[in-house]
Short mmCIF file of C-alpha atoms in Angstrom, two decimals:
data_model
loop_
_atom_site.label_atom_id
_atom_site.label_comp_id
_atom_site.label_asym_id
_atom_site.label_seq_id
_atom_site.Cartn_x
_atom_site.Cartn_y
_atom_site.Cartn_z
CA UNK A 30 0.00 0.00 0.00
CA UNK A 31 2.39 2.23 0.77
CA UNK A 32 4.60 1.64 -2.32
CA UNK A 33 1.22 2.84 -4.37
CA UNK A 34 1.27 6.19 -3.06
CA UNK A 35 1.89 9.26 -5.17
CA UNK A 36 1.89 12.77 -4.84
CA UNK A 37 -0.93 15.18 -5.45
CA UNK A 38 -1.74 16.61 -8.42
CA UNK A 39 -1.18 20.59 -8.04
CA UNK A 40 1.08 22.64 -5.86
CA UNK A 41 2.28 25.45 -4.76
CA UNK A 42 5.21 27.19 -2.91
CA UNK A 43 5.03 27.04 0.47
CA UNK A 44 7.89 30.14 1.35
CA UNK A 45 9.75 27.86 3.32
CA UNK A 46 13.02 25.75 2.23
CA UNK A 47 12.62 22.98 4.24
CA UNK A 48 8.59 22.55 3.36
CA UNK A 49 9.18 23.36 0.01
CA UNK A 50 6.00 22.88 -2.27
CA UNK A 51 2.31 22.07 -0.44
CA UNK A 52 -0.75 20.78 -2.28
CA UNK A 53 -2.63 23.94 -3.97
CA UNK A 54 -5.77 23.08 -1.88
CA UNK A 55 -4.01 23.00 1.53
CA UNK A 56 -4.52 26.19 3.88
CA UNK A 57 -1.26 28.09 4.45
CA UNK A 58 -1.30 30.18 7.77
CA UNK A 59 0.63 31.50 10.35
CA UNK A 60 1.47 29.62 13.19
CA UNK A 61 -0.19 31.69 15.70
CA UNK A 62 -3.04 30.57 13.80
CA UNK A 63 -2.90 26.84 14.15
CA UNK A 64 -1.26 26.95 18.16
CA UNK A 65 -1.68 29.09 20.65
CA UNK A 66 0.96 28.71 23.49
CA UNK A 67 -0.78 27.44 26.94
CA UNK A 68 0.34 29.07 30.02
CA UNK A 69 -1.20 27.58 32.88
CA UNK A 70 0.33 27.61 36.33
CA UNK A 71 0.55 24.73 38.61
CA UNK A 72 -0.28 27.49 41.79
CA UNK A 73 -1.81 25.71 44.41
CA UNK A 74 -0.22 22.31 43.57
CA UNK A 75 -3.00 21.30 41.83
CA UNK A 76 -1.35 18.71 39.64
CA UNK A 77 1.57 16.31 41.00
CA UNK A 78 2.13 14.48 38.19
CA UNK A 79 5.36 15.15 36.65
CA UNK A 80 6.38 14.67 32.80
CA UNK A 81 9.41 14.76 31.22
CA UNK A 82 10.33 14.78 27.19
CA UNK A 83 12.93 12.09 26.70
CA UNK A 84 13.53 10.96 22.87
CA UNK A 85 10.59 13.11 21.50
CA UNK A 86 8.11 11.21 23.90
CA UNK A 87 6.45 13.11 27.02
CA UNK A 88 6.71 10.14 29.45
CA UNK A 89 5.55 10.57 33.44
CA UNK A 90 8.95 11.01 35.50
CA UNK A 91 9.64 8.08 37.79
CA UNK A 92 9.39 9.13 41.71
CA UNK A 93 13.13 7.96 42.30
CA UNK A 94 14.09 10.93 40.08
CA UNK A 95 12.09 13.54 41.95
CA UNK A 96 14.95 13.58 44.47
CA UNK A 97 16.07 16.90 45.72
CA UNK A 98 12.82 18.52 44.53
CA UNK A 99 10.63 20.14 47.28
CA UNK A 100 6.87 19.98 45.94
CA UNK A 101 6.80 23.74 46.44
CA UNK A 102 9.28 24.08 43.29
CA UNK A 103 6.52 22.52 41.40
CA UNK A 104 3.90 25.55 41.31
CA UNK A 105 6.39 27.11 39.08
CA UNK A 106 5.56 24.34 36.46
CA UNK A 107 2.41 24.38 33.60
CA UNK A 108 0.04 22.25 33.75
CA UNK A 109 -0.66 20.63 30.11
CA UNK A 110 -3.20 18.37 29.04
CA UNK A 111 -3.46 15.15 26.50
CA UNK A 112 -3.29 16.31 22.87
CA UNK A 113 -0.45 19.49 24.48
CA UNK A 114 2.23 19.72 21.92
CA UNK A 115 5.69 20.44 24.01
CA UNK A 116 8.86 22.23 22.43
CA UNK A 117 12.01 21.94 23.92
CA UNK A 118 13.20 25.39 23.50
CA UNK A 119 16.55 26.12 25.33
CA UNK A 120 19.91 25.69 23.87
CA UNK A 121 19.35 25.53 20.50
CA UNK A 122 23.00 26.67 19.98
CA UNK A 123 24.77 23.26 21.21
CA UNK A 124 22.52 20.97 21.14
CA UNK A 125 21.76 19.78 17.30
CA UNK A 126 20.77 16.46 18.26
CA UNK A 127 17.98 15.91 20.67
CA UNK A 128 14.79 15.40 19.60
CA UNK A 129 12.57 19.15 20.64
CA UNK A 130 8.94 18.07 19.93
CA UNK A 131 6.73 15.86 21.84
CA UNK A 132 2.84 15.30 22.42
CA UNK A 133 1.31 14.97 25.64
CA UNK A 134 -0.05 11.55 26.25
CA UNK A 135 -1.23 12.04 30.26
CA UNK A 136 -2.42 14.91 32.37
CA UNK A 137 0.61 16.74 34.46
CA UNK A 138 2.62 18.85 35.19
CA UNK A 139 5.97 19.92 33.00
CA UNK A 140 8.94 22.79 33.48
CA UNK A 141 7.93 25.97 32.25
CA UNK A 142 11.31 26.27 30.64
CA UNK A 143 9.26 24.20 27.29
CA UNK A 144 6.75 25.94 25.45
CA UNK A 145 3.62 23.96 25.75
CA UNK A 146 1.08 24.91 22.63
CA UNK A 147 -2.53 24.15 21.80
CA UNK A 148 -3.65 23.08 18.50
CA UNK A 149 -6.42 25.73 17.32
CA UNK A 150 -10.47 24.14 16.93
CA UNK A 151 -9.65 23.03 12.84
CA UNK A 152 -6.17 21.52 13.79
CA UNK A 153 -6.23 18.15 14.68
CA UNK A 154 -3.83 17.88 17.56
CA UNK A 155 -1.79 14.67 15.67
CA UNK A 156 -1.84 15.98 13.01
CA UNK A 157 -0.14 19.54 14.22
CA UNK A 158 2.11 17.14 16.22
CA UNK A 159 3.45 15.35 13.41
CA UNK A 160 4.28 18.99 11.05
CA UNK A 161 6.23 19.98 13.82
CA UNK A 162 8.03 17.21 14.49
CA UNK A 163 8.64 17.59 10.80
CA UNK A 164 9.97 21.03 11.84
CA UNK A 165 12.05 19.47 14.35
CA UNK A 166 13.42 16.40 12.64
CA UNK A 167 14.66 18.40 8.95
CA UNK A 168 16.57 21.08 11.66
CA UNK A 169 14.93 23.67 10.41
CA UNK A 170 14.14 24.43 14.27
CA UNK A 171 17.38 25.20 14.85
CA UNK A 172 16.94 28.71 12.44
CA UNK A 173 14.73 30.45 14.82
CA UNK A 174 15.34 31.76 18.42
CA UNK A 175 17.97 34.15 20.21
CA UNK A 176 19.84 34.88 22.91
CA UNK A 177 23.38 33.97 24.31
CA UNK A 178 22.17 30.16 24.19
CA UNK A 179 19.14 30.92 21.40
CA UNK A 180 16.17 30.13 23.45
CA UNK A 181 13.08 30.04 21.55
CA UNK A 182 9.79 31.06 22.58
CA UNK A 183 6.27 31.57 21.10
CA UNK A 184 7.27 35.17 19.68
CA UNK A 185 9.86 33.29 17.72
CA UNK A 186 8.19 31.33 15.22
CA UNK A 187 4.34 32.67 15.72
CA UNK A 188 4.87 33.98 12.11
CA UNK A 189 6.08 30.53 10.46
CA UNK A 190 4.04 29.33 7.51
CA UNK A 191 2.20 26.33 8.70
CA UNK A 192 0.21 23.96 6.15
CA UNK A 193 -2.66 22.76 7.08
CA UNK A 194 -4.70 20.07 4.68
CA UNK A 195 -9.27 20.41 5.51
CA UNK A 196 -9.77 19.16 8.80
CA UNK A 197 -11.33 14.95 7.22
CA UNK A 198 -7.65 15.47 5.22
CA UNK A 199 -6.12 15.78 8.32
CA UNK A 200 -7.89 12.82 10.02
CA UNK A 201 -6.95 10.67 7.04
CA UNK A 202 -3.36 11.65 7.15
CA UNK A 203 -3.03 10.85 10.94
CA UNK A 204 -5.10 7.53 10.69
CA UNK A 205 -2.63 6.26 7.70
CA UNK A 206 0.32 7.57 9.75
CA UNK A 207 -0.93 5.00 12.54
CA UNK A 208 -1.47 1.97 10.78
CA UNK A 209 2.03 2.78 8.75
CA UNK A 210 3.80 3.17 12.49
CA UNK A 211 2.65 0.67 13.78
CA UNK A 212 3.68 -1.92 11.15
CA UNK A 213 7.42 -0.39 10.98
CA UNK A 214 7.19 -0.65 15.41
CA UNK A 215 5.96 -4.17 14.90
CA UNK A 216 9.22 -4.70 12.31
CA UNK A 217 11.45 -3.11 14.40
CA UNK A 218 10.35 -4.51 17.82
CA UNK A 219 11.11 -8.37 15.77
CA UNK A 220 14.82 -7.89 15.29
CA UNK A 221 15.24 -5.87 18.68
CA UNK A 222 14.04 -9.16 20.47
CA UNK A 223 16.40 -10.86 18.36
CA UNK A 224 19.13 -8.68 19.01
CA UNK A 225 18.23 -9.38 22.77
CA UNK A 226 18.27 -13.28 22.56
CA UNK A 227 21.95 -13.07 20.35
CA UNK A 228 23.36 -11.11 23.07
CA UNK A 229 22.20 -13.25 25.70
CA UNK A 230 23.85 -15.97 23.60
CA UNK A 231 27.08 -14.28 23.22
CA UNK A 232 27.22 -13.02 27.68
CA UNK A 233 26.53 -16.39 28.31
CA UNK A 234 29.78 -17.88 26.07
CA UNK A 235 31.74 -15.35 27.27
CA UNK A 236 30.52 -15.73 30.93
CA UNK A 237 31.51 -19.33 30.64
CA UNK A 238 35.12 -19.25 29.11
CA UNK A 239 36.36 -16.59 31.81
CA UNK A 240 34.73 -18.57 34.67
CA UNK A 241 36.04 -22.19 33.71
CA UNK A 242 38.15 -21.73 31.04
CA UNK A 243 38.95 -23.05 27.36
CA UNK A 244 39.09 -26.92 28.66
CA UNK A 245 36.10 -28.43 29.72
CA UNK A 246 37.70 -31.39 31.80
CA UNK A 247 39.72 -29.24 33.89
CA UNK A 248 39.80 -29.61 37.23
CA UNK A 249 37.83 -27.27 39.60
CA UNK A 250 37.83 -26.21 43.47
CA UNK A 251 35.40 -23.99 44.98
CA UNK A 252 36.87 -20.20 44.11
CA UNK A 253 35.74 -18.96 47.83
CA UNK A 254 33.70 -16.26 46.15
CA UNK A 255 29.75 -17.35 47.06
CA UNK A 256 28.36 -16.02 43.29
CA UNK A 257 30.78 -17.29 41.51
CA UNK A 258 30.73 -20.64 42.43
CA UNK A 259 33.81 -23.42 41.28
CA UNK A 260 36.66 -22.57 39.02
CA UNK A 261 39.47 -24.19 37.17
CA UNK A 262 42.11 -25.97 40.12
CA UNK A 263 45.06 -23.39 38.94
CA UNK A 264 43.55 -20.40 38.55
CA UNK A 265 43.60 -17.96 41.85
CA UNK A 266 41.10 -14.99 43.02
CA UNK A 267 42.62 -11.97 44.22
CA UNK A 268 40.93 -8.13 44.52
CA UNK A 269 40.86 -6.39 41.22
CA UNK A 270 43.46 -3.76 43.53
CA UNK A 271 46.13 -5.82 43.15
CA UNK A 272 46.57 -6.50 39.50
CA UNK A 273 46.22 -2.41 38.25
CA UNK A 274 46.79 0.77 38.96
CA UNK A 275 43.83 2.96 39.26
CA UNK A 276 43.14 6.79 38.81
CA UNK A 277 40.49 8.58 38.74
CA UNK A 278 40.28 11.82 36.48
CA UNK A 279 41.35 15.69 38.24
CA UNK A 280 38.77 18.43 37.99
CA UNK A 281 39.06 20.41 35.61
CA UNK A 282 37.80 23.87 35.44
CA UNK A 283 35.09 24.50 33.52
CA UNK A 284 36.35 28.17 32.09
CA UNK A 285 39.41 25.81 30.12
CA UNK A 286 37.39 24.03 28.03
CA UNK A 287 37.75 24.94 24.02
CA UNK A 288 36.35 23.98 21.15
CA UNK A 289 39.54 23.83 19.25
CA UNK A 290 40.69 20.87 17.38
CA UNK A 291 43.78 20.92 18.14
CA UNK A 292 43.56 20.64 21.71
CA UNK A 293 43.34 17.54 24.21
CA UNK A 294 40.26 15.51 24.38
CA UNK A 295 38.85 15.29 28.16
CA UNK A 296 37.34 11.85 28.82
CA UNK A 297 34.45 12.21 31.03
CA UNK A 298 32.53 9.57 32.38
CA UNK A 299 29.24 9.51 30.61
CA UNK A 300 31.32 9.65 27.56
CA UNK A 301 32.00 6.15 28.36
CA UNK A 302 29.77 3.73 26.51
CA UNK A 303 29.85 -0.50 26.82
CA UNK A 304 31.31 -0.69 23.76
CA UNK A 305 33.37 2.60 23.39
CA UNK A 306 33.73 6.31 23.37
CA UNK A 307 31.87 9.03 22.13
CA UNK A 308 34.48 11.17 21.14
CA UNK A 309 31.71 13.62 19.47
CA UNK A 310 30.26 14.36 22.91
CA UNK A 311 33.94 15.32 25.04
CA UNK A 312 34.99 18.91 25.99
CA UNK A 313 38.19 19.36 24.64
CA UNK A 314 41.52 21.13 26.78
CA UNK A 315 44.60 22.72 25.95
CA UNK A 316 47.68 21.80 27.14
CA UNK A 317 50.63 23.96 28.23
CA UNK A 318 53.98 22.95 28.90
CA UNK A 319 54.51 21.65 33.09
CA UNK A 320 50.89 21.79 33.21
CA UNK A 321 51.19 19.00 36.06
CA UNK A 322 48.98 16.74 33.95
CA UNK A 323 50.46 14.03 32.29
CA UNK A 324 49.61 11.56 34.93
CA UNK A 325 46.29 11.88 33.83
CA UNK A 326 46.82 11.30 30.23
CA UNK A 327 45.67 7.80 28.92
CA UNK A 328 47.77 5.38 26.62
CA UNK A 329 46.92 2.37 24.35
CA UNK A 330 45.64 -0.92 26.66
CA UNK A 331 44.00 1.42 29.55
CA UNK A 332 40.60 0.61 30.71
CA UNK A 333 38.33 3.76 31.44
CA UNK A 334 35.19 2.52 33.74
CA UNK A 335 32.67 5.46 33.46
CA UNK A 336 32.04 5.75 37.81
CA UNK A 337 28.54 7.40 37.90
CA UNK A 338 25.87 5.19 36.62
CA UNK A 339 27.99 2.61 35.73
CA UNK A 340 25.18 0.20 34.68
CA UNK A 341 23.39 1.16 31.27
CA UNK A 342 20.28 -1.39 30.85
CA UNK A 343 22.52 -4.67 30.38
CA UNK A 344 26.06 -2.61 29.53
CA UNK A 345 28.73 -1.73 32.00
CA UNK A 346 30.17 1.82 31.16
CA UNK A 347 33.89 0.36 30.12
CA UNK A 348 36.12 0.13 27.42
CA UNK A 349 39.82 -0.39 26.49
CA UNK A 350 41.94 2.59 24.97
CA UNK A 351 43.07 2.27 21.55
CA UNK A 352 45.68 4.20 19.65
CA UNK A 353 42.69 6.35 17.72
CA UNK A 354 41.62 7.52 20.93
CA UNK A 355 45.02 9.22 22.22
CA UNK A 356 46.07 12.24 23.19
CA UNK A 357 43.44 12.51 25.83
CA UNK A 358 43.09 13.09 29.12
CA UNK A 359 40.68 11.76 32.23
CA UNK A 360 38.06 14.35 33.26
CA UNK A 361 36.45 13.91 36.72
CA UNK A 362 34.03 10.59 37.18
CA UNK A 363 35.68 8.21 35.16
CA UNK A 364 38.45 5.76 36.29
CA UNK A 365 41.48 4.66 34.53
CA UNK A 366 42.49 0.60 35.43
CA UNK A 367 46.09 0.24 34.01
CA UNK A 368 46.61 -3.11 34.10
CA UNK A 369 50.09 -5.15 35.46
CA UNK A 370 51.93 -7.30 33.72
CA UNK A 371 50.36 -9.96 35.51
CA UNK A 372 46.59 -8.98 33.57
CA UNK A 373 45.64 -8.49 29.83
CA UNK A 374 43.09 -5.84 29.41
CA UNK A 375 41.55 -8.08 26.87
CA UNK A 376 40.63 -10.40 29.91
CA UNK A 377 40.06 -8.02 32.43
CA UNK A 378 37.28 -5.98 29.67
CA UNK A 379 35.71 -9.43 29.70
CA UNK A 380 34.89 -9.35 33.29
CA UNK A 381 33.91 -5.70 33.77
CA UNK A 382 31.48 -6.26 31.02
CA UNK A 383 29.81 -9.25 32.13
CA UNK A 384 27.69 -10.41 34.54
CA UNK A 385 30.34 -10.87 37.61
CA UNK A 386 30.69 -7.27 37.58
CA UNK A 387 27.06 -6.10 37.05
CA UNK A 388 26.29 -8.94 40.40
CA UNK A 389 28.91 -7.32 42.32
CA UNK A 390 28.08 -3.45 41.55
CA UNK A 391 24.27 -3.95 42.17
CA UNK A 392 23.83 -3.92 45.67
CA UNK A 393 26.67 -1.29 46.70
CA UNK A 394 26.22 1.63 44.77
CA UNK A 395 26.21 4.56 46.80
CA UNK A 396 24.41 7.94 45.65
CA UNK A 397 20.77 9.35 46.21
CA UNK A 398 19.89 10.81 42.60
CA UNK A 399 22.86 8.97 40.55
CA UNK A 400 24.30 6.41 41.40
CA UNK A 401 27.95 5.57 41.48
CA UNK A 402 31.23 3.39 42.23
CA UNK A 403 34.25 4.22 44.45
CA UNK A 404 38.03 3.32 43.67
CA UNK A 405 37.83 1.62 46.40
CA UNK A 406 34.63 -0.56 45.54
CA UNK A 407 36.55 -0.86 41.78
CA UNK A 408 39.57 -2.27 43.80
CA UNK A 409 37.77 -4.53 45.89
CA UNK A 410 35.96 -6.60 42.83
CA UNK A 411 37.02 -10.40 43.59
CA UNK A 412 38.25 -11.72 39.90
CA UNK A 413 39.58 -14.92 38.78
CA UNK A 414 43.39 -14.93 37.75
CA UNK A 415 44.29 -17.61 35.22
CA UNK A 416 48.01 -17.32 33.79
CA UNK A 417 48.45 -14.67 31.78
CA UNK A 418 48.96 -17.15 28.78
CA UNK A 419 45.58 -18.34 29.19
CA UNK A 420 43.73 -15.05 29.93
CA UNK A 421 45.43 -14.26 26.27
CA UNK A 422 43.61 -17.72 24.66
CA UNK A 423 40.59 -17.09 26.76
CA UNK A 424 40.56 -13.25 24.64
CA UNK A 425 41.55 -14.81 21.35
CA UNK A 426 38.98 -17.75 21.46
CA UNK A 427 35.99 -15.45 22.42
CA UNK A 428 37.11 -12.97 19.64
CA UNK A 429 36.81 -15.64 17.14
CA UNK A 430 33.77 -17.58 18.76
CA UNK A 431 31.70 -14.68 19.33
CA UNK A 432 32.14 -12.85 15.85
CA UNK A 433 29.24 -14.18 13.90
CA UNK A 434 27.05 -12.87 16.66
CA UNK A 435 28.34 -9.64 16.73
CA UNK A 436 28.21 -9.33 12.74
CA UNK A 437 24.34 -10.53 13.21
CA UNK A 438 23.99 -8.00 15.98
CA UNK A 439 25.43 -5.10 13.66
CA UNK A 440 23.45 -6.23 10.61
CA UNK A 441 19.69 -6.09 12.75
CA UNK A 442 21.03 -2.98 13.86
CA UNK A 443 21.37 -1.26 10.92
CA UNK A 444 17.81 -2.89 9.77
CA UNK A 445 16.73 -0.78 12.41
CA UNK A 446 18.33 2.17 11.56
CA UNK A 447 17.50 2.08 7.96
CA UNK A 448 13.38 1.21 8.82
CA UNK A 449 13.72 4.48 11.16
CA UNK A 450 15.26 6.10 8.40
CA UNK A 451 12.16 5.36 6.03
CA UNK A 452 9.79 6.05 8.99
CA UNK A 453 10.98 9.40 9.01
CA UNK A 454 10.97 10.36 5.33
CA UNK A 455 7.43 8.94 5.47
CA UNK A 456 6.08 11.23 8.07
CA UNK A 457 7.88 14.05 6.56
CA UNK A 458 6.46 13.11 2.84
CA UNK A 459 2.76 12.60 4.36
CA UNK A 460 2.73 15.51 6.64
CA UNK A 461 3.73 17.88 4.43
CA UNK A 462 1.61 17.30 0.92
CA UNK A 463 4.91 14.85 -0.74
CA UNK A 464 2.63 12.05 -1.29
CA UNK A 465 -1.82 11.44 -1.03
CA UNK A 466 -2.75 9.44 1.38
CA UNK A 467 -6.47 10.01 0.98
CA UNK A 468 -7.47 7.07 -0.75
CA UNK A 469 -4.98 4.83 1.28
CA UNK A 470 -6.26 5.86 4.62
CA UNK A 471 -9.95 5.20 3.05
CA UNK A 472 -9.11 1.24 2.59
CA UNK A 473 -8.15 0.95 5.70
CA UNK A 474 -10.07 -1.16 7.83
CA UNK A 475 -11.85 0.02 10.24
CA UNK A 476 -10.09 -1.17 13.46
CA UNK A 477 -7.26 -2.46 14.61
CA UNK A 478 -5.51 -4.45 17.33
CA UNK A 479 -3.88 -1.27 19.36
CA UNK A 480 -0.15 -1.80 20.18
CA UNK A 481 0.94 -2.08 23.41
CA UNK A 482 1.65 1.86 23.58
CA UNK A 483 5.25 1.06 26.52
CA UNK A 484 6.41 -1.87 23.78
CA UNK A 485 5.85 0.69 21.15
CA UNK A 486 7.86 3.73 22.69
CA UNK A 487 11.15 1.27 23.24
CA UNK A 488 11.42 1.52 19.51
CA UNK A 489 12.39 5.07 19.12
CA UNK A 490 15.16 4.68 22.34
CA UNK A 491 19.00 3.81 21.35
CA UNK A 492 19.22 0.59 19.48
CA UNK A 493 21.99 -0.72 22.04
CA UNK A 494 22.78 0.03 25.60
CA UNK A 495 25.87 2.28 24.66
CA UNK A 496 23.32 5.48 23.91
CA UNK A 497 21.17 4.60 26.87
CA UNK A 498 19.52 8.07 28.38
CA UNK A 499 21.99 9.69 31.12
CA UNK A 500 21.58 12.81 33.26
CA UNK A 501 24.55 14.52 31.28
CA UNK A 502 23.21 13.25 27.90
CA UNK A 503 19.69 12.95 27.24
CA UNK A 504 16.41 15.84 26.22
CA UNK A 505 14.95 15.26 29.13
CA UNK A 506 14.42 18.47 31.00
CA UNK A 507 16.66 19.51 33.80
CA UNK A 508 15.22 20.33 37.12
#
C-alpha cells in the first residue's frame, strides 16, 4: 500500500526551504493561527504528576528521580493536558541532536522552561504534532530563536508558515500515519528481540570461558567467592586492587574548556559507553607545557570505567583505549584501570562487562539521585586470575567464537536504523503534501488491534545500551 502512493496533483510554494511545495488546496497560515501557546500555572499544587520529554516522547517522571525537589518548586511548572504539543526550547545553539517536539499523552505537570502549545479548533492535535516534528526532525528548528544560548519562545516562530490540509484530510493523514507506524514498530520490535536473545547468547559464552576456562575437563575447586561458584584448580582470586593501577580523572575547570581541534580531548565519564567512546560528545583542553597533567593522560591498553551510573540497561560503562583515541586526558568521574603485567586488558574488559561485575556493583552503589562506584569498591571486585597465557587464549577464542554474533547484531542494527530512516521520510512526505494518502487511509479497515503503547515507545530509544539516556546526555528536561 504504501509503495502505491503518489503525490498530489497541483502545488504550490510554500515560502519555506525545508517545506518546500504544499498541495494547492491546503490552507497556508501562520502559526499563531494553528497553536496558541498554553500558560497555565501549577499554583496551588494542583497537579503532582510530573512529565518529562525524553527521545521526543512526554513520558511521566519516575518518583526515584524527583529527588532533591521540594513539591513547592513545582507551582512554578504548567500544567498541560493530553493532545499538548511540548517544544524543547533552550539551547538551540549546542545541542543539534535531541529530539525538541513531543505530544502529551497524560495529564501533568511539565517545566515551564518548554513551550507547551494548543492546537487551534480546525487543527487536529496529531496531526499539528506530526508537522512539527517535521519542523524538528529536517533542523529547520534550529533557524529560529535568540539569545546567548538561542532560546526560543512563542514570539519566535508565531509567524512561520504552517500547512494545514481540511480538517477529514487531516484525520486521514493521521489515521494512515498510525497503521504505517505501527507496522514499521511491529518490524522493528522483531529484530530488537532478536538482538536481545543473540546477546544473551554471546554473555553467556563469554561468561563461561572466563569462569572455567577453554578446557572443559579441567579440574575445579570452589573459588571462595559465594556467586561465583567453582573454578578451574590453577587459577587464583585476588581483589581487582592488586593486579592495576587505578586513577580517577582531576577536575578540571570549567572556564578551560575549548572547542579547538587541536587541543586535548577530556574523557568524562558519561562519555564512556559498553562498547566505546563518544568522542563527538567530550569537551576538549589545551595543554601547556609543566601543566602537572600528564599523569592523567591515557595510553593504548587502559581501561576507562565510566564511575557514575555505571550500569546502562545490560552494559557496564567500560572500554579499552586504543591508539585512535590518544592524546586525551581523564576528566572527573571516570576511572582509569592500568593493568600489570600480571593482567591483559583483553581479559580483564571481559569481566567488567559481564555479569560478575554487574552482580557485584548492584547492591553497593552509593548515591541518592545517581548512582555511582568508588576506587575503592573498583579495587575490591574479587576476579579470577588464570596465567596470563591463558587469559590471552581465553581473549583470542571469544574474539573468534563470538564474531558471527556480533556481525548478526550489527546487521539487525542497521535494519533498524535504515526502517527508522524510512519512517521518518514517510512522516515528513505525508505531513507535508509529498505524497496522497487520501485514498490509502480510506481502505483501511476500520479497526485495529492497538499496540501495546510502553512496547511501542522502546522503539524510538537507542538501538543498544551504549546510547542509553543519562543525566549529562539525554532531552529530558533539567530540574
Amino acid at each position: 500500500m504504501i509503495a502505491d502512493l503518489k503525490p498530489y496533483p497541483d502545488y504550490q510554494d510554500s515560502g519555506l526551504p525545508w517545506l518546500g511545495q504544499i498541495p494547492t488546496h491546503w490552507d497556508v497560515r501562520p502559526a499563531f493561527g494553528a497553536f496558541a501557546p498554553n500558560r497555565e500555572r501549577n499554583l496551588g499544587m494542583k497537579e503532582k504528576t510530573v512529565l518529562s520529554l525524553s527521545y521526543g516522547r512526554i513520558i511521566v517522571k519516575p518518583l526515584d528521580k524527583l529527588h532533591g525537589l521540594v513539591p513547592e518548586s513545582f507551582e512554578t511548572y504548567q500544567i498541560v493536558n493530553p493532545g499538548d504539543i511540548i517544544l524543547r526550547t533552550t539551547d538551540l545553539q549546542n545541542d543539534h541532536t535531541s529530539l525538541r517536539i513531543g505530544m502529551v499523552r497524560n495529564r501533568g505537570i511539565i517545566t515551564s522552561a518548554y513551550l507547551a502549545l494548543k492546537a487551534a479548533a480546525d487543527v487536529n492535535p496529531e496531526f499539528g504534532y506530526q508537522f512539527l516534528h517535521v519542523w524538528d526532525t529536517s533542523k529547520a528548528i534550529y533557524g529560529y530563536g535568540s539569545g546567548l544560548r538561542q532560546g526560543l519562545d512563542f514570539s519566535h516562530f508565531k509567524r512561520m508558515p504552517v500547512a494545514l490540509p481540511p480538517v477529514d484530510e487531516q484525520a486521514a493523514i493521521v489515521r494512515f500515519l498510525e497503521w504505517a507506524n505501527g507496522r514499521l514498530d511491529r518490524a522493528i520490535r522483531a529484530k530488537r528481540k532478536v538482538i536481545a536473545l543473540l546477546t544473551e547468547q554471546k554473555q553467556a559464552i563469554i561468561h563461561r570461558a572466563v569462569t572455567r576456562g577453554l578446557d572443559p575437563d579441567v579440574p575445579l575447586k570452589p573459588s571462595g567467592i559465594p556467586w561465583l561458584g567453582d573454578i578451574p584448580a590453577h587459577w587464583e582470586t585476588q581483589p581487582l586492587g592488586r593486579s592495576i593501577r587505578l586513577l580517577t580523572g582531576f577536575p578540571f575547570a570549567s572556564v578551560g574548556f575549548t572547542r579547538d581541534e587541536q587541543s586535548v580531548r577530556l574523557l568524562r565519564g558519561v562519555n564512556v559507553t559498553p562498547s566505546g567512546i563518544r568522542w563527538d560528545s567530550v569537551v576538549r583542553w589545551n595543554r601547556r607545557p609543566n601543566d602537572g597533567l600528564d599523569s592523567f593522560s591515557l595510553q593504548a591498553g587502559d581501561i576507562v570505567l565510566g564511575m557514575d551510573r555505571p550500569i546502562i540497561g545490560s552494559g557496564v560503562r567500560a572500554t579499552i583505549i586504543e591508539e585512535k583515541d590518544i592524546p586525551a586526558l581523564l576528566l572527573q568521574r571516570v576511572a582509569r584501570l592500568r593493568p600489570t603485567d600480571k593482567l591483559d586488558a583483553g581479559f580483564l574488559l571481559l569481566l567488567l562487562r559481564g555479569q560478575l561485575f554487574r552482580n557485584y556493583m548492584a547492591p553497593i552503589f552509593t548515591g541518592i539521585s545517581v548512582p555511582h562506584l568508588s576506587p575503592e569498591q573498583i579495587k575490591s571486585f574479587k576476579v579470577m586470575m588464570p596465567p596470563f597465557d591463558e587469559q590471552k587464549a581465553i581473549v583470542s577464542h571469544l574474539a573468534s567464537e563470538t564474531g558471527s554474533l556480533d556481525t548478526a547484531v550489527s546487521r539487525l542494527q542497521r535494519e533498524i536504523e535504515l526502517l527508522r530512516e524510512y519512517r521518518t521520510r514517510l512522516v515528513a512526505d505525508v505531513v507535508t503534501g509529498k505524497l496522497d494518502v487520501r485514498e490509502a487511509a480510506a481502505r483501511l479497515p476500520e479497526s485495529a488491534p492497538p499496540d501495546d503503547p510502553a512496547a511501542a515507545a522502546d522503539d524510538d530509544e537507542p538501538l543498544t545500551d551504549d546510547d542509553a539516556p543519562d543525566a549529562d546526555d539525554t532531552d529530558e528536561d533539567a530540574e
